[in-house]
């Protein structure tokens, strides 16, 4: 596998959270309390997680986001710096750093509630001001746990600069309908894919139909993550291809999508085709699910290469 070129650069626009994780025998239903033995604290947020996943491949990574001017924000920034992520464009606000409350069951399935906090204060103007030096080979990776206007500004600015842009529509906020017209590569999971197709007026019965409708709307590739089913790659004008998942022992799938997106963006920045980038990211994401915590199992480039042989 090709190594990472020195000038490959990923700029992530997305959320920074601290995750409180409770492992329980099963997920609670509405109104129900389920007790686990302890609570663990991990770095989280879809933007910050994906930035770490990309950085572990050896790619240069910058993160544009927002964190509180609190100890939690200091800790989150320090963790990201330790991973080699440039946090110079992380705004510090009076609102507290975002928090995710995560319950993980024995099968590794999760349930997540996020208090967005500072993430919702990232503005379109701050995003534009932080994206002034984009180069065509760069890959801008955007996820949607931040203010909708910031999402649209990131996708629009990437398109105007001729940079590559990946939009992970997690969660599927209404502003995605605006962002889609700038032609990003979309990376929904299966549920998000069906929901997004409905949002652009194409009710679909199958994920493949929905992905085709989205690809038609963007004029770009749509890459659907299918959990243990691997990845569906839809490229305009080509037959859709399913890449099966690598066999994994599942302990916690939290952050699998972020691992996929971070590595996918890193490989696009390295010059891979969409298909090749999705193949590598699919291996990386499978490696990540055997560890508890969104970032714990994110692999290094050497680990991905060894698992790909
Ligand atoms: P999350 O929100 O939990 O981060 P997601 O719903 O965005 O995840 P998924 O489709 O569940 O994303 O998973 C992303 C990728 O992770 C999959 O496409 C696959 O490559 C890998 N993956 C997830 N679950 C498994 C599994 N059980 N075995 C192997 N690979 C997996
Ligand atoms: O995708 C996983 C992430 O979603 C967690 O780290 C949590 O912070 C939520 O944002």
PDB file of C-alpha atoms in Angstrom, residues 64-68 87-93 118 122 126-127 130:
ATOM      1  CA  UNK A  64     -11.789  23.455  13.003  1.00  0.00           C
ATOM      2  CA  UNK A  65     -14.251  23.313  15.885  1.00  0.00           C
ATOM      3  CA  UNK A  66     -15.214  24.784  19.245  1.00  0.00           C
ATOM      4  CA  UNK A  67     -14.578  23.832  22.850  1.00  0.00           C
ATOM      5  CA  UNK A  68     -15.350  25.505  26.162  1.00  0.00           C
ATOM      6  CA  UNK A  87      -5.918  22.650  17.037  1.00  0.00           C
ATOM      7  CA  UNK A  88      -4.965  26.235  16.145  1.00  0.00           C
ATOM      8  CA  UNK A  89      -8.438  26.752  14.628  1.00  0.00           C
ATOM      9  CA  UNK A  90     -10.370  25.385  17.623  1.00  0.00           C
ATOM     10  CA  UNK A  91     -12.353  28.309  19.067  1.00  0.00           C
ATOM     11  CA  UNK A  92     -12.765  28.556  22.827  1.00  0.00           C
ATOM     12  CA  UNK A  93     -16.203  29.758  23.980  1.00  0.00           C
ATOM     13  CA  UNK A 118     -19.648  24.885  22.513  1.00  0.00           C
ATOM     14  CA  UNK A 122     -19.076  27.491  15.753  1.00  0.00           C
ATOM     15  CA  UNK A 126     -15.219  31.316  11.751  1.00  0.00           C
ATOM     16  CA  UNK A 127     -15.210  28.326   9.420  1.00  0.00           C
ATOM     17  CA  UNK A 130     -10.122  29.163   9.000  1.00  0.00           C
TER      18      UNK A 130
END
